[in-house]
CSV table of C-alpha atoms in Angstrom, one decimal:
chain,number,residue,atom,x,y,z
Y,1,GLU,CA,74.7,79.2,155.0
Y,2,ASP,CA,77.8,77.0,155.6
Y,3,ALA,CA,79.2,78.0,152.3
Y,4,LYS,CA,78.8,81.7,153.1
Y,5,ALA,CA,80.4,81.2,156.4
Y,6,GLY,CA,83.4,79.4,154.8
Y,7,ASN,CA,82.5,76.0,156.3
Y,8,THR,CA,83.2,74.3,153.0
Y,9,ALA,CA,83.3,70.7,154.4
Y,10,ALA,CA,79.9,71.2,156.0
Y,11,ALA,CA,78.6,72.9,152.9
Y,12,ILE,CA,79.7,70.0,150.7
Y,13,ALA,CA,78.1,67.5,153.0
Y,14,ALA,CA,74.8,69.4,152.9
Y,15,TYR,CA,74.8,69.8,149.1
Y,16,GLU,CA,75.7,66.1,148.6
Y,17,GLU,CA,72.8,65.1,150.8
Y,18,ALA,CA,70.5,67.4,148.9
Y,19,CYS,CA,71.6,65.9,145.6
Y,20,LYS,CA,71.0,62.4,146.9
Y,21,ALA,CA,67.6,63.3,148.3
Y,22,SER,CA,66.6,65.2,145.1
Y,23,PRO,CA,68.8,64.1,142.1
Y,24,ASP,CA,67.3,66.8,139.9
Y,25,TYR,CA,68.1,69.6,142.4
Y,26,LEU,CA,69.9,71.9,139.8
Y,27,GLN,CA,71.2,74.6,142.1
Y,28,ALA,CA,72.7,72.0,144.6
Y,29,HIS,CA,74.7,70.4,141.8
Y,30,ILE,CA,75.9,73.8,140.5
Y,31,ASN,CA,76.9,75.0,144.0
Y,32,VAL,CA,78.7,71.9,145.1
Y,33,GLY,CA,80.4,71.7,141.7
Y,34,ALA,CA,81.7,75.3,142.2
Y,35,ILE,CA,83.2,74.4,145.6
Y,36,TYR,CA,84.9,71.3,144.2
Y,37,TYR,CA,86.2,73.5,141.3
Y,38,GLU,CA,87.7,75.9,143.8
Y,39,GLN,CA,89.3,73.0,145.6
Y,40,SER,CA,90.7,71.7,142.3
Y,41,LYS,CA,88.7,68.5,142.7
Y,42,LEU,CA,87.9,68.5,139.1
Y,43,ASP,CA,86.5,65.1,138.6
Y,44,LEU,CA,83.9,65.6,141.4
Y,45,ALA,CA,83.1,69.1,140.0
Y,46,ALA,CA,82.6,67.7,136.5
Y,47,ASN,CA,80.3,65.0,137.8
Y,48,HIS,CA,78.0,67.5,139.4
Y,49,LEU,CA,78.1,70.0,136.6
Y,50,GLU,CA,77.5,67.4,133.9
Y,51,ALA,CA,74.4,66.3,135.9
Y,52,ALA,CA,73.4,70.0,136.1
Y,53,VAL,CA,73.4,70.5,132.3
Y,54,LYS,CA,71.4,67.3,131.9
Y,55,ILE,CA,68.8,68.6,134.3
Y,56,ASP,CA,68.6,72.0,132.6
Y,57,SER,CA,70.4,72.4,129.3
Y,58,THR,CA,69.6,76.2,129.3
Y,59,SER,CA,71.5,76.9,132.6
Y,60,ALA,CA,74.2,79.5,131.8
Y,61,ASP,CA,75.8,79.0,135.2
Y,62,ALA,CA,76.0,75.2,134.7
Y,63,TRP,CA,77.6,75.5,131.2
Y,64,LYS,CA,80.0,78.2,132.3
Y,65,ASN,CA,81.2,76.3,135.4
Y,66,LEU,CA,81.5,73.1,133.4
Y,67,GLY,CA,83.6,74.8,130.7
Y,68,LEU,CA,85.9,76.2,133.4
Y,69,VAL,CA,86.3,72.8,135.0
Y,70,TYR,CA,87.2,71.2,131.6
Y,71,ALA,CA,89.6,74.1,130.8
Y,72,GLN,CA,91.4,73.6,134.1
Y,73,ALA,CA,91.6,69.9,133.6
Y,74,GLY,CA,93.1,70.4,130.2
Y,75,LYS,CA,90.1,68.9,128.4
Y,76,PHE,CA,90.1,71.7,125.9
Y,77,ASP,CA,87.8,70.3,123.3
Y,78,GLN,CA,85.1,69.6,125.9
Y,79,ALA,CA,85.6,73.1,127.3
Y,80,ALA,CA,85.1,74.6,123.8
Y,81,ALA,CA,82.0,72.6,123.4
Y,82,ALA,CA,80.6,73.8,126.7
Y,83,PHE,CA,81.4,77.5,125.9
Y,84,THR,CA,79.8,77.0,122.5
Y,85,ARG,CA,76.6,75.9,124.2
Y,86,LEU,CA,76.9,78.8,126.6
Y,87,GLY,CA,77.3,81.3,123.8
Y,88,ALA,CA,73.7,80.6,122.7
Y,89,ILE,CA,72.5,81.4,126.2
Y,90,ASP,CA,74.7,84.2,127.5
Y,91,ALA,CA,77.2,85.7,125.1
Y,92,LYS,CA,79.1,87.7,127.7
Y,93,SER,CA,79.5,84.7,130.0
Y,94,ALA,CA,80.8,82.8,127.0
Y,95,ALA,CA,83.3,85.5,126.2
Y,96,ALA,CA,84.7,85.2,129.7
Y,97,GLY,CA,84.8,81.4,129.3
Y,98,TRP,CA,86.6,81.6,125.9
Y,99,ALA,CA,89.1,84.0,127.5
Y,100,THR,CA,89.9,81.6,130.3
Y,101,LEU,CA,90.3,78.8,127.7
Y,102,GLY,CA,92.7,81.0,125.7
Y,103,ALA,CA,94.8,81.6,128.8
Y,104,ALA,CA,94.9,77.9,129.6
Y,105,LYS,CA,96.0,77.0,126.1
Y,106,LYS,CA,98.7,79.7,126.0
Y,107,LYS,CA,100.0,78.4,129.3
Y,108,LYS,CA,100.3,75.0,127.7
Y,109,GLY,CA,102.2,76.4,124.8
Y,110,ASP,CA,99.3,76.0,122.3
Y,111,THR,CA,99.6,79.5,120.7
Y,112,ALA,CA,97.3,78.7,117.8
Y,113,GLY,CA,94.7,77.3,120.1
Y,114,ALA,CA,95.0,80.3,122.4
Y,115,LYS,CA,94.6,82.7,119.4
Y,116,ALA,CA,91.4,80.8,118.3
Y,117,ALA,CA,89.9,81.0,121.8
Y,118,TYR,CA,90.6,84.7,122.1
Y,119,GLU,CA,89.0,85.2,118.7
Y,120,MET,CA,85.9,83.4,119.9
Y,121,ALA,CA,85.8,85.5,123.0
Y,122,ILE,CA,85.9,88.7,120.9
Y,123,LYS,CA,83.3,87.3,118.6
Y,124,ALA,CA,81.0,86.7,121.6
Y,125,ASP,CA,81.8,90.2,123.1
Y,126,PRO,CA,83.5,92.7,120.7
Y,127,SER,CA,84.1,95.0,123.7
Y,128,ASP,CA,86.2,92.4,125.5
Y,129,SER,CA,89.3,94.6,125.8
Y,130,LYS,CA,91.4,92.1,127.7
Y,131,SER,CA,90.9,89.4,125.0
Y,132,LEU,CA,91.7,91.9,122.3
Y,133,TYR,CA,94.8,92.8,124.2
Y,134,ASN,CA,95.8,89.2,124.6
Y,135,LEU,CA,95.2,88.5,120.9
Y,136,GLY,CA,97.3,91.5,120.1
Y,137,ASN,CA,100.1,90.1,122.2
Y,138,ILE,CA,100.0,86.8,120.3
Y,139,GLN,CA,100.2,88.8,117.0
Y,140,LYS,CA,103.0,90.9,118.4
Y,141,ASP,CA,105.0,87.9,119.4
Y,142,ALA,CA,104.6,86.5,115.9
Y,143,ASN,CA,106.0,89.7,114.5
Y,144,GLN,CA,102.6,90.4,112.9
Y,145,PHE,CA,102.9,94.1,113.8
Y,146,GLU,CA,100.3,95.6,111.5
Y,147,GLU,CA,97.7,93.1,112.8
Y,148,ALA,CA,98.7,93.6,116.4
Y,149,ILE,CA,98.4,97.4,116.0
Y,150,ALA,CA,94.9,97.1,114.6
Y,151,THR,CA,93.9,94.8,117.5
Y,152,TYR,CA,95.5,97.0,120.2
Y,153,LYS,CA,93.5,99.9,118.7
Y,154,LYS,CA,90.3,97.9,119.2
Y,155,ALA,CA,91.3,97.2,122.8
Y,156,ILE,CA,91.9,100.9,123.4
Y,157,ALA,CA,88.6,101.8,121.8
Y,158,ALA,CA,86.9,99.4,124.2
Y,159,ASN,CA,88.9,100.7,127.2
Y,160,PRO,CA,90.5,104.1,126.6
Y,161,LYS,CA,92.6,103.8,129.8
Y,162,TYR,CA,94.2,100.5,128.8
Y,163,ILE,CA,97.9,101.5,129.4
Y,164,GLU,CA,99.4,98.1,128.4
Y,165,ALA,CA,97.6,98.3,125.1
Y,166,TYR,CA,99.0,101.8,124.4
Y,167,TYR,CA,102.5,100.7,125.3
Y,168,ASN,CA,102.5,97.5,123.1
Y,169,LEU,CA,100.9,99.4,120.2
Y,170,ALA,CA,103.8,101.9,120.4
Y,171,ILE,CA,106.3,99.1,120.5
Y,172,CYS,CA,104.8,97.5,117.3
Y,173,SER,CA,104.6,100.9,115.6
Y,174,HIS,CA,108.3,101.5,116.4
Y,175,GLN,CA,109.1,98.1,114.8
Y,176,LEU,CA,107.3,99.1,111.6
Y,177,ASP,CA,108.6,102.7,111.3
Y,178,MET,CA,110.8,104.5,113.7
Y,179,GLU,CA,110.1,107.8,112.1
Y,180,SER,CA,106.3,107.8,112.6
Y,181,CYS,CA,106.0,106.0,115.9
Y,182,VAL,CA,106.4,109.1,118.1
Y,183,PRO,CA,102.6,109.9,118.3
Y,184,ASP,CA,101.9,106.4,119.6
Y,185,TYR,CA,104.6,106.7,122.2
Y,186,GLU,CA,103.1,110.1,123.2
Y,187,ALA,CA,99.7,108.6,123.5
Y,188,PHE,CA,101.1,106.1,125.9
Y,189,LEU,CA,102.8,108.8,127.9
Y,190,LYS,CA,99.6,110.8,128.1
Y,191,VAL,CA,97.6,107.9,129.6
Y,192,ALA,CA,100.5,106.5,131.8
Y,193,GLN,CA,101.6,109.8,133.4
Y,194,GLY,CA,101.1,109.7,137.1
Y,195,SER,CA,100.9,105.9,137.4
Y,196,SER,CA,103.4,104.6,139.9
Y,197,LYS,CA,103.4,101.2,138.3
Y,198,TRP,CA,104.5,102.7,135.0
Y,199,LYS,CA,106.9,105.3,136.3
Y,200,SER,CA,110.1,103.5,135.0
Y,201,LYS,CA,108.5,102.8,131.6
Y,202,VAL,CA,107.4,106.5,131.3
Y,203,THR,CA,111.0,107.6,131.9
Y,204,GLU,CA,112.2,105.0,129.4
Y,205,VAL,CA,109.7,106.1,126.7
Y,206,GLN,CA,110.5,109.8,127.3
Y,207,GLY,CA,114.1,108.9,126.5
Y,208,ILE,CA,113.1,107.0,123.4
Y,209,VAL,CA,111.0,109.9,122.1
Y,210,LYS,CA,113.8,112.4,122.7
Y,211,GLN,CA,116.2,110.2,120.8
Y,212,ILE,CA,113.9,109.9,117.9
Y,213,LYS,CA,113.1,113.6,117.8
Y,214,ASP,CA,116.8,114.4,118.0
Y,215,TYR,CA,117.5,112.0,115.1
Y,216,LEU,CA,114.7,113.5,113.0
Y,217,ALA,CA,115.9,117.0,113.8
Y,218,ALA,CA,119.4,116.2,112.7
Y,219,LYS,CA,118.0,114.9,109.4
Y,220,GLY,CA,116.1,118.1,109.0
Y,221,GLU,CA,112.6,116.6,109.3
């Protein structure tokens, strides 16, 4: 009740007392670990969540939260091990965990590690459009345009309204072949029309499409 009311100090005290009174109280360890994680008290969070997975090695919540704690702490190998265990229990939760690890690794500049984590997220949940999009971005930044296009198409198949994926797919298509990228730009325009966030990009892409069409017309194509 204290946690629901936002009285985190009182909630922590109550959970800690519960854990002392009943060291095998799984939910108390998970709940207080989650609060410590939110407060970035990662060592305390890890202590409780490590206790939780020992109490119940099949607890998806415990493994997921423990993996998130490790990822935030930069303990990437331990996070990967936690998400691997989680994958055998709850694949979709594992996908979310791998995606978080991918973002953490990318932030640290570990592009290869981020790519591997996003691939694990997609393996756990092939419909994870955001991980597909993030993997496509890594491929795009590495000038692997054909691979990026294929990945963005998968992201769009999973989420047909994923405007960012349409846009980046068109950019990659343009890099490969200016004369055949117009349909990809037009697909972006179709899904982005009416979005205030994308208003300037829509105008920009309309200009690009016009330039390409004018160029092709001058060539007689």
